[in-house]
Coordinates of C-alpha atoms and ligand atoms in Angstrom, one line a residue:
M138 CA 120.3 254.4 183.7
I139 CA 122.6 253.0 186.4
E140 CA 120.7 251.9 189.5
T141 CA 122.2 251.4 192.9
I142 CA 120.6 248.5 194.8
T143 CA 121.0 248.1 198.6
T144 CA 122.2 244.7 199.7
T145 CA 123.5 242.9 202.8
P146 CA 126.7 240.8 202.8
Y147 CA 127.0 237.0 203.0
D148 CA 129.8 235.7 205.1
D149 CA 130.7 232.6 203.0
Q150 CA 131.9 234.0 199.7
Q151 CA 135.4 232.9 200.0
P152 CA 136.7 231.4 196.7
G153 CA 138.2 227.9 196.9
T154 CA 140.7 226.1 194.7
S155 CA 138.9 227.5 191.7
G156 CA 136.4 230.2 192.4
L157 CA 133.2 230.2 194.5
R158 CA 131.3 227.0 194.3
K159 CA 128.0 226.3 196.1
K160 CA 124.8 224.4 195.4
V161 CA 122.4 226.2 193.0
P162 CA 119.8 226.9 195.7
H163 CA 122.5 228.6 197.7
F164 CA 123.3 230.8 194.8
Q165 CA 119.6 231.5 194.3
Q166 CA 119.4 233.3 197.7
P167 CA 118.5 237.0 197.2
N168 CA 121.5 239.0 195.7
Y169 CA 123.9 236.1 196.3
A170 CA 125.4 236.1 192.8
A171 CA 125.1 239.9 192.3
N172 CA 126.9 240.5 195.6
F173 CA 129.8 238.3 194.6
I174 CA 130.2 239.7 191.1
Q175 CA 130.0 243.3 192.5
S176 CA 132.7 242.3 195.0
I177 CA 134.9 241.2 192.1
F178 CA 134.5 244.6 190.5
D179 CA 135.0 246.4 193.8
A180 CA 138.3 244.5 194.3
L181 CA 139.7 245.5 190.9
P182 CA 141.3 248.7 189.9
L183 CA 138.8 249.6 187.2
D184 CA 139.3 252.9 185.2
G185 CA 136.2 252.5 183.1
G186 CA 135.9 251.4 179.5
E187 CA 137.6 248.0 180.1
T188 CA 136.6 244.8 178.2
L189 CA 135.2 241.8 180.1
V190 CA 134.7 238.3 178.8
I191 CA 131.7 236.4 180.1
G192 CA 130.7 232.8 179.6
G193 CA 130.0 229.5 181.3
D194 CA 129.6 225.8 180.9
G195 CA 125.9 226.0 180.2
R196 CA 124.9 224.4 183.5
Y197 CA 121.6 225.2 185.2
Y198 CA 121.4 228.9 186.3
N199 CA 124.1 229.9 183.8
R200 CA 121.9 232.1 181.7
E201 CA 120.3 234.0 184.6
V202 CA 123.7 234.9 186.2
I203 CA 125.2 235.8 182.8
L204 CA 122.3 238.3 182.1
M205 CA 122.9 239.7 185.6
A206 CA 126.7 239.9 185.1
I207 CA 126.1 241.9 181.9
R208 CA 123.9 244.4 183.7
L209 CA 126.4 244.6 186.5
A210 CA 129.3 245.2 184.1
A211 CA 127.3 248.1 182.5
G212 CA 126.6 249.5 185.9
N213 CA 130.3 249.4 186.8
G214 CA 131.6 251.2 183.7
Y215 CA 132.9 248.5 181.4
G216 CA 133.1 249.5 177.8
R217 CA 132.5 246.1 176.2
V218 CA 131.5 242.7 177.2
I219 CA 132.3 239.7 175.0
V220 CA 129.8 236.9 175.6
G221 CA 129.6 233.4 174.1
K222 CA 126.4 232.7 172.3
D223 CA 123.8 231.4 174.7
G224 CA 126.3 232.1 177.4
I225 CA 128.5 229.2 176.4
L226 CA 132.3 229.4 176.6
S227 CA 134.6 226.6 177.7
T228 CA 137.1 227.7 180.4
P229 CA 140.1 227.5 178.0
A230 CA 138.2 229.3 175.2
A231 CA 137.4 232.1 177.7
S232 CA 141.1 232.2 178.7
N233 CA 142.0 232.5 175.0
L234 CA 139.5 235.3 174.4
I235 CA 140.7 237.3 177.4
R236 CA 144.2 237.2 175.9
Q237 CA 143.3 237.7 172.2
R238 CA 140.9 240.5 172.8
K239 CA 143.1 242.1 175.5
A240 CA 140.2 242.1 178.0
S241 CA 141.0 243.2 181.6
G242 CA 139.5 239.9 182.8
G243 CA 136.7 237.4 182.5
I244 CA 133.9 235.9 184.5
I245 CA 133.5 232.2 184.1
L246 CA 130.4 230.4 185.4
S247 CA 131.2 226.8 186.2
A248 CA 131.5 224.3 188.9
S249 CA 133.7 222.3 186.6
H250 CA 133.3 218.5 187.0
N251 CA 130.7 218.9 189.8
P252 CA 127.1 217.8 188.8
G253 CA 124.6 220.4 187.7
G254 CA 120.8 220.9 187.6
P255 CA 118.4 222.7 190.0
K256 CA 119.9 221.0 193.0
G257 CA 123.4 220.6 191.6
D258 CA 126.4 222.8 191.9
F259 CA 127.1 226.2 190.5
G260 CA 130.2 228.4 190.5
I261 CA 131.7 231.8 189.6
K262 CA 135.3 232.5 189.0
Y263 CA 137.2 235.5 187.9
N264 CA 140.2 235.3 185.5
V265 CA 142.6 238.2 185.2
G266 CA 144.1 239.9 182.2
N267 CA 146.7 237.2 181.4
G268 CA 143.7 234.8 180.9
G269 CA 144.4 232.8 184.1
P270 CA 142.5 232.3 187.3
A271 CA 142.8 235.2 189.7
P272 CA 145.8 234.7 192.1
E273 CA 145.3 234.4 195.8
R274 CA 145.8 238.1 196.5
V275 CA 142.9 238.9 194.2
T276 CA 140.6 236.2 195.5
S277 CA 141.4 237.4 199.0
A278 CA 140.5 241.0 198.1
I279 CA 137.2 239.8 196.6
F280 CA 136.4 237.9 199.8
E281 CA 137.2 240.9 201.9
K282 CA 134.9 243.1 199.7
S283 CA 132.1 240.5 199.9
K284 CA 132.1 240.7 203.7
T285 CA 131.2 244.4 203.8
I286 CA 129.2 244.9 200.6
S287 CA 126.2 247.2 201.0
R288 CA 125.2 248.0 197.4
Y289 CA 125.6 246.9 193.9
R290 CA 125.3 248.8 190.6
V291 CA 123.3 247.5 187.7
W292 CA 122.0 248.9 184.4
T293 CA 118.2 249.2 184.9
T294 CA 117.0 247.7 181.6
P295 CA 117.4 244.0 180.8
A296 CA 120.5 242.6 179.1
P297 CA 120.2 242.0 175.4
D298 CA 119.3 238.6 173.8
I299 CA 122.5 236.5 174.0
S300 CA 121.2 233.9 171.6
K301 CA 121.9 236.2 168.6
L302 CA 125.4 236.8 167.3
G303 CA 126.5 240.4 166.9
E304 CA 126.8 243.7 168.8
T305 CA 124.2 245.6 170.7
K306 CA 124.4 248.3 173.4
L307 CA 123.4 248.4 177.0
G308 CA 123.7 252.0 178.0
D309 CA 127.2 253.0 176.8
M310 CA 128.5 249.5 177.0
I311 CA 128.8 247.3 173.9
V312 CA 127.6 243.7 174.3
E313 CA 129.3 241.5 171.7
V314 CA 127.8 238.0 171.3
I315 CA 130.3 235.7 169.6
D316 CA 130.6 232.1 168.3
P317 CA 132.1 230.3 171.3
V318 CA 134.1 227.9 169.2
A319 CA 135.6 229.8 166.2
D320 CA 138.5 231.6 167.9
Y321 CA 139.4 228.6 169.9
A322 CA 139.4 226.2 167.0
A323 CA 141.5 228.6 165.0
L324 CA 144.1 228.7 167.8
M325 CA 144.3 224.9 167.9
E326 CA 145.1 224.9 164.1
T327 CA 148.1 227.1 164.8
L328 CA 149.5 224.7 167.4
F329 CA 149.1 221.3 165.9
D330 CA 149.7 219.5 162.6
F331 CA 146.1 219.1 161.5
E332 CA 147.3 217.6 158.2
K333 CA 149.1 214.8 159.9
I334 CA 146.2 214.1 162.3
R335 CA 143.8 214.1 159.4
A336 CA 146.0 211.6 157.6
L337 CA 146.1 209.3 160.6
I338 CA 142.3 209.4 160.9
A339 CA 141.9 208.8 157.1
L340 CA 144.0 205.6 157.5
G341 CA 141.2 204.2 159.8
F342 CA 142.5 205.3 163.2
R343 CA 139.4 205.3 165.4
L344 CA 138.8 207.9 168.0
R345 CA 136.0 208.3 170.5
F346 CA 135.5 211.5 172.4
D347 CA 132.9 211.7 175.3
A348 CA 131.8 215.3 175.9
M349 CA 129.6 214.1 178.9
H350 CA 126.8 216.4 177.8
A351 CA 129.0 219.3 178.9
V352 CA 130.6 222.2 177.2
T353 CA 133.1 220.5 174.9
G354 CA 130.5 218.9 172.5
P355 CA 130.4 221.8 170.0
Y356 CA 134.2 222.3 170.2
A357 CA 134.9 218.6 169.6
R358 CA 132.4 218.4 166.7
E359 CA 134.0 221.4 165.0
I360 CA 137.6 220.2 165.5
F361 CA 137.5 216.4 165.4
V362 CA 134.7 216.0 162.8
N363 CA 134.6 219.2 160.7
R364 CA 138.3 220.0 160.6
L365 CA 140.0 216.6 161.2
G366 CA 137.6 214.4 159.2
A367 CA 136.6 212.0 162.0
P368 CA 133.1 210.4 161.6
A369 CA 130.3 212.3 163.3
D370 CA 129.6 209.5 165.7
C371 CA 133.0 209.7 167.2
V372 CA 131.8 212.5 169.5
V373 CA 129.3 211.1 171.9
N374 CA 127.1 212.9 174.5
A375 CA 127.8 216.0 172.4
E376 CA 124.8 218.1 173.3
P377 CA 125.5 220.4 176.2
K378 CA 122.7 220.0 178.8
E379 CA 121.9 222.1 181.8
D380 CA 122.1 219.0 184.1
F381 CA 124.7 217.1 182.0
G382 CA 122.0 214.6 181.1
G383 CA 121.8 213.7 184.8
G384 CA 125.4 212.6 184.8
H385 CA 128.5 213.7 186.6
P386 CA 130.8 215.5 184.1
D387 CA 134.0 214.2 185.7
P388 CA 136.2 212.3 183.3
N389 CA 137.4 209.6 185.7
A390 CA 137.1 205.8 186.0
V391 CA 133.7 206.0 187.7
H392 CA 131.9 208.6 185.6
A393 CA 133.6 207.8 182.2
A394 CA 133.2 204.0 182.8
D395 CA 131.4 203.5 179.5
L396 CA 134.2 205.1 177.5
I397 CA 136.8 203.1 179.3
A398 CA 134.8 199.8 178.8
R399 CA 134.7 200.5 175.1
L400 CA 138.4 201.1 174.9
M401 CA 139.1 197.8 176.8
A402 CA 137.1 195.8 174.2
E403 CA 139.0 193.8 171.5
D404 CA 137.2 195.6 168.7
G405 CA 137.1 199.0 170.5
P406 CA 138.5 202.3 169.2
D407 CA 142.2 203.1 169.1
F408 CA 142.0 206.2 171.3
G409 CA 139.4 207.5 173.7
A410 CA 139.1 210.8 175.5
A411 CA 136.7 212.7 177.7
S412 CA 136.5 216.2 179.1
D413 CA 134.6 217.7 182.0
G414 CA 131.8 220.3 182.6
D415 CA 133.8 223.4 181.5
G416 CA 136.3 221.7 179.1
D417 CA 139.5 222.1 181.0
R418 CA 140.1 218.6 182.2
N419 CA 140.9 215.5 180.1
L420 CA 140.9 211.8 180.4
I421 CA 143.1 209.8 177.9
V422 CA 142.4 206.1 177.2
G423 CA 144.3 204.0 174.8
K424 CA 143.2 200.6 173.5
G425 CA 143.4 198.4 176.6
I426 CA 145.0 201.1 178.8
V427 CA 143.9 204.1 180.9
V428 CA 146.6 206.8 181.0
S429 CA 146.9 208.3 184.5
P430 CA 146.9 212.1 184.4
S431 CA 150.4 212.2 185.9
D432 CA 151.7 209.8 183.2
S433 CA 149.9 211.8 180.5
L434 CA 151.8 215.0 181.7
A435 CA 155.1 213.2 181.6
V436 CA 154.5 211.6 178.1
L437 CA 153.3 215.0 176.7
A438 CA 156.3 216.8 178.2
A439 CA 158.6 214.2 176.6
N440 CA 156.9 214.3 173.2
A441 CA 155.7 217.9 172.9
H442 CA 158.4 218.7 170.4
L443 CA 156.5 216.5 167.8
A444 CA 153.9 219.2 167.5
P445 CA 154.6 222.4 165.6
A446 CA 154.0 224.8 168.5
Y447 CA 156.6 223.1 170.6
A448 CA 159.0 222.0 167.9
K449 CA 161.9 224.1 169.4
G450 CA 161.5 222.3 172.7
I451 CA 159.8 223.3 176.0
A452 CA 161.2 225.7 178.5
G453 CA 160.2 223.7 181.6
V454 CA 157.4 221.8 183.3
A455 CA 155.3 222.6 186.3
R456 CA 153.1 220.2 188.3
S457 CA 151.1 220.5 191.4
M458 CA 152.7 219.0 194.5
P459 CA 150.4 215.9 194.7
T460 CA 150.9 215.1 191.0
S461 CA 153.3 212.2 190.6
Q462 CA 157.0 212.9 190.0
A463 CA 157.0 211.2 186.5
A464 CA 157.3 214.6 184.8
D465 CA 160.3 215.4 187.0
R466 CA 162.2 212.5 185.5
V467 CA 161.5 213.8 182.0
A468 CA 162.7 217.3 183.0
Q469 CA 165.8 216.0 184.7
K470 CA 166.8 213.9 181.7
R471 CA 166.1 216.7 179.2
G472 CA 167.8 219.3 181.3
I473 CA 164.8 221.6 181.6
G474 CA 163.2 223.3 184.6
I475 CA 160.7 221.6 186.9
Y476 CA 158.5 223.4 189.3
E477 CA 156.3 222.0 192.1
T478 CA 153.3 224.3 193.0
P479 CA 150.3 223.9 195.3
T480 CA 147.1 222.4 193.8
G481 CA 145.2 225.0 191.7
W482 CA 145.9 226.2 188.2
K483 CA 146.3 229.8 189.5
F484 CA 149.8 228.9 190.8
F485 CA 151.1 228.2 187.2
G486 CA 150.2 231.7 185.9
N487 CA 153.4 233.5 187.0
L488 CA 155.7 230.7 185.8
L489 CA 154.0 230.7 182.4
D490 CA 154.1 234.5 182.1
A491 CA 157.7 234.5 183.0
G492 CA 158.5 231.9 180.3
K493 CA 159.9 229.5 182.9
V494 CA 157.6 226.7 181.9
T495 CA 155.7 225.7 178.7
I496 CA 153.7 222.7 179.9
C497 CA 151.8 222.3 183.2
G498 CA 149.7 219.5 184.6
E499 CA 147.9 218.1 187.6
E500 CA 146.9 214.7 188.8
S501 CA 143.3 216.0 188.8
A502 CA 143.1 215.5 185.0
G503 CA 144.4 218.9 184.0
T504 CA 147.1 219.5 181.4
G505 CA 147.9 222.7 179.5
S506 CA 150.5 224.9 178.0
D507 CA 151.4 228.5 177.5
H508 CA 148.9 228.9 174.7
V509 CA 146.3 230.0 177.3
R510 CA 146.4 230.3 181.1
E511 CA 144.0 227.5 181.9
K512 CA 144.2 223.7 181.7
D513 CA 142.7 222.6 178.4
G514 CA 141.0 219.3 177.7
V515 CA 140.7 219.5 173.9
W516 CA 144.2 220.8 173.7
A517 CA 145.5 217.7 175.6
V518 CA 143.6 215.4 173.2
L519 CA 145.0 217.1 170.2
L520 CA 148.6 217.0 171.5
W521 CA 148.1 213.2 172.1
L522 CA 146.7 212.9 168.6
N523 CA 149.6 214.8 167.1
V524 CA 152.1 212.6 168.9
L525 CA 150.3 209.5 167.8
A526 CA 150.2 210.8 164.2
E527 CA 153.9 211.3 164.3
R528 CA 154.9 208.1 166.1
R529 CA 152.4 205.8 164.5
E530 CA 152.4 203.6 167.6
S531 CA 149.7 202.7 170.0
V532 CA 149.1 204.5 173.3
A533 CA 150.1 201.4 175.2
A534 CA 153.4 201.1 173.3
I535 CA 154.2 204.8 173.9
L536 CA 153.6 204.4 177.6
E537 CA 155.6 201.2 177.8
K538 CA 158.6 202.8 176.1
H539 CA 158.2 205.9 178.2
W540 CA 158.4 203.8 181.4
A541 CA 161.3 201.8 180.0
E542 CA 163.2 205.0 179.4
F543 CA 162.3 207.0 182.5
G544 CA 161.1 204.4 185.0
R545 CA 157.5 204.2 186.2
N546 CA 155.9 206.2 189.0
F547 CA 153.1 204.0 190.2
Y548 CA 150.3 206.3 191.4
Q549 CA 146.8 206.4 192.8
R550 CA 144.5 208.9 194.4
H551 CA 142.0 207.8 196.9
D552 CA 139.0 210.2 197.5
Y553 CA 136.8 210.0 200.6
E554 CA 133.9 212.3 199.6
E555 CA 131.4 214.2 201.7
I556 CA 132.8 213.2 205.0
D557 CA 132.1 215.1 208.1
S558 CA 134.1 218.3 208.1
K559 CA 135.1 218.1 211.7
A560 CA 136.4 214.6 211.2
A561 CA 138.4 215.7 208.2
N562 CA 139.9 218.6 209.9
G563 CA 140.7 216.5 212.9
L564 CA 142.5 214.0 210.7
M565 CA 144.6 216.7 209.1
E566 CA 145.4 218.4 212.5
S567 CA 146.5 215.1 214.0
L568 CA 148.8 214.5 211.1
R569 CA 150.3 218.0 211.4
D570 CA 150.8 217.5 215.1
R571 CA 152.8 214.4 214.5
L572 CA 155.0 215.7 211.6
A573 CA 157.9 216.7 213.8
S574 CA 158.3 213.2 215.2
M575 CA 157.7 211.4 212.0
A576 CA 161.2 211.2 210.4
G577 CA 162.9 207.8 211.2
Q578 CA 159.6 206.0 212.0
R579 CA 159.2 202.6 210.4
F580 CA 156.0 201.2 208.9
G581 CA 156.6 197.6 207.7
T582 CA 159.5 198.0 205.2
L583 CA 158.9 201.7 204.9
V584 CA 161.0 204.2 206.8
V585 CA 159.9 207.9 206.8
S586 CA 162.7 210.1 205.6
E587 CA 160.9 213.5 205.6
A588 CA 157.4 214.8 206.6
D589 CA 156.1 218.3 206.2
D590 CA 153.1 220.5 205.4
F591 CA 153.8 221.8 201.9
S592 CA 154.3 225.5 201.6
Y593 CA 155.2 227.4 198.4
Q594 CA 156.9 230.6 197.7
D595 CA 156.2 231.9 194.2
P596 CA 159.6 232.4 192.5
I597 CA 158.3 235.3 190.5
D598 CA 156.3 237.5 193.0
G599 CA 157.5 236.0 196.3
S600 CA 154.0 235.3 197.6
I601 CA 153.7 232.5 200.0
A602 CA 151.0 229.8 200.3
T603 CA 151.1 227.6 203.4
S604 CA 149.3 224.4 204.6
Q605 CA 149.0 223.0 201.1
G606 CA 149.0 219.3 202.0
V607 CA 150.8 216.9 204.3
R608 CA 153.6 215.0 202.7
I609 CA 155.1 211.8 204.2
V610 CA 158.2 210.8 202.2
F611 CA 159.9 207.4 202.6
S612 CA 163.5 206.5 202.0
G613 CA 163.6 205.6 198.3
G614 CA 161.2 208.4 197.4
S615 CA 157.8 206.8 197.8
R616 CA 155.2 209.3 199.1
I617 CA 151.9 209.6 200.7
V618 CA 150.2 213.0 200.6
Y619 CA 147.0 214.0 202.4
R620 CA 145.0 217.1 201.6
L621 CA 141.4 218.3 201.8
S622 CA 139.8 219.3 198.5
G623 CA 139.0 222.9 197.8
T624 CA 136.3 222.3 195.2
G625 CA 133.6 220.4 197.1
T626 CA 130.3 221.9 198.0
K627 CA 129.2 219.5 200.8
G628 CA 131.1 218.3 203.8
A629 CA 134.8 217.7 203.2
T630 CA 136.6 215.5 200.7
L631 CA 139.8 213.9 201.8
R632 CA 142.3 213.1 199.1
V633 CA 145.1 210.7 199.7
Y634 CA 147.8 210.5 197.0
I635 CA 150.1 207.5 196.9
E636 CA 153.2 207.1 194.8
R637 CA 156.1 204.7 194.3
F638 CA 158.9 204.8 191.8
E639 CA 159.9 201.5 190.0
A640 CA 163.0 201.5 187.8
D641 CA 162.8 197.8 186.9
P642 CA 160.9 197.4 183.5
A643 CA 160.1 193.8 184.5
K644 CA 157.8 195.2 187.2
H645 CA 156.2 198.0 185.1
S646 CA 153.2 195.9 184.2
L647 CA 152.1 195.2 187.7
P648 CA 148.6 196.6 188.5
P649 CA 149.0 199.8 190.5
E650 CA 147.0 198.6 193.5
E651 CA 149.5 195.7 193.8
A652 CA 152.6 197.9 193.3
L653 CA 151.2 200.3 195.9
K654 CA 149.7 197.8 198.4
E655 CA 152.1 198.5 201.3
L656 CA 151.8 202.2 200.9
I657 CA 148.0 202.0 200.7
D658 CA 147.9 200.1 204.0
T659 CA 150.3 202.5 205.5
A660 CA 148.3 205.5 204.4
D661 CA 145.5 204.2 206.6
V662 CA 147.8 203.5 209.5
I663 CA 149.4 206.9 209.5
G664 CA 146.2 208.9 208.6
E665 CA 143.9 206.8 210.8
I666 CA 141.4 207.2 207.9
K667 CA 139.0 204.4 208.7
K668 CA 138.9 205.2 212.3
R669 CA 138.3 208.9 211.9
T670 CA 136.0 208.9 208.8
A671 CA 134.1 205.7 209.6
R672 CA 134.6 204.7 205.9
S673 CA 136.0 201.3 205.0
E674 CA 137.1 202.3 201.6
P675 CA 137.5 205.4 199.3
D676 CA 134.5 206.5 197.1
V677 CA 136.7 207.0 194.1
V678 CA 140.1 205.7 193.2
T679 CA 141.9 207.3 190.2
Ligands
LIG848 C1 140.3 222.8 190.1 C2 141.5 223.6 189.9 C3 142.7 222.6 189.7 C4 142.7 221.6 190.8 C5 141.4 220.9 191.0 C6 141.2 220.0 192.2 O1 139.9 222.2 188.9 O2 141.5 224.4 188.7 O3 143.8 223.3 189.6 O4 143.7 220.6 190.7 O5 140.4 221.9 191.1 O6 141.1 220.7 193.3 P1 140.7 220.0 194.7 O7 141.7 218.8 194.9 O8 141.0 221.1 195.7 O9 139.3 219.5 194.6 P2 138.5 222.4 188.2 O10 138.6 221.5 187.0 O11 137.6 221.9 189.3 O12 138.4 223.8 188.0

């Protein structure tokens, strides 16, 4: 029986860069999750009988919300829900299922790289029928519905056991529990030359993949160990845990420090990689060298044709605005399209659907292609492995040659986390107030050539996104970008992105902090960061 439950709205259910993210106790307030999921359904044009994919990264509170989501789906007339066993689905695997099974959409429970556990973070996002994150017009409609919600509809009886594969029914709706890995692994085999990668590994090439006790463990084991023949111990921290083993599943220099240290050792592996909570981000480390996400995007764009799926070449590349312009140089040289979008994977969906771009990437450790509509950590690792298997060179040699051919875009991102929201907003407002008078100003040897607050008009549907980050561009093309994160759950996080192009190969081996020194100092002068945030240095530099 369908039951209608009376509820009262919350006023803070506005999705951010990637869905609604809050602390677990916040989500545990009465009806908080049910309200949001019902608001999603209320915002959609549902005819009844649709298919919905449901899964998450296995973090604390995942199971409870999945069982609730299944009952809500039955209460709202869905014909079928496809659920990963034990509620597990990586974000790219969910995107793949939505597309393969022609679902009308999917609910993905994750707070991505944010920590988990009873006091950790939780999140809910909705992906639409193309498999990608809901665009802004949909997330705005969901927020509007959440502000006035007065009831939700659920199936009265409990949801079926999601730890057993197979089909059962809840009322008229079919609940199909599937192996979360199988379809995804099969898709990867169609994209890459598994034979060649297997041959490379058989030759003694050593790889280490850190799953950070998050969702990619089972995917990595199946693909790298079972299908590609790597030794079982090459996948570490492979058991998904509700609290990620107490760690922070963010594959960056701070949280993947152990992986990086091993790759810096003389006798370390040849190739290291890590992914995040829900499996959409990636970190690539070569022996003795960490590959910045922006460089990784550029290298993959330049070498994608070495993998079977992209052998005919790629249509174009898209990157988020703060991502370095290294990929632009590849696109310009190869005569393919290059698009600059606001931060957030949702902005790539239309470009991918229209066939304008094949590969997309972001400085925030996300790379992906038109095989799904999400960034995809394991995919990025496999594309790197495919390139390495073809070129039979080290990661360091590939990067060096890339910079020699295209020049090097030195790049760093400085994060100031959990700062006072008022101070953060004040800093951004002050920058915006000064934009008009910025051009022509000199800071040391740097002269401002342009300054603006990035806005974007989607070339496919014409929608406009404003206030997407303050850009200060200097003559010669160096940039400083300031923006506030849209994924944090406490206070505000200020991100400062710093970039400088260097054509001279003799200078390509400089440490980035040295190559960027003047810009880093200038970022503080222009942004008044220390003064306004009372922080002497960033919490994380990537
Ligand atoms: C999400 C989005 C990404 C975005 C990132 C960082 O990633 O999907 O597109 O680049 O957040 O956002 P912000 O700078 O606003 O914190 P994820 O992996 O958290 O879903």
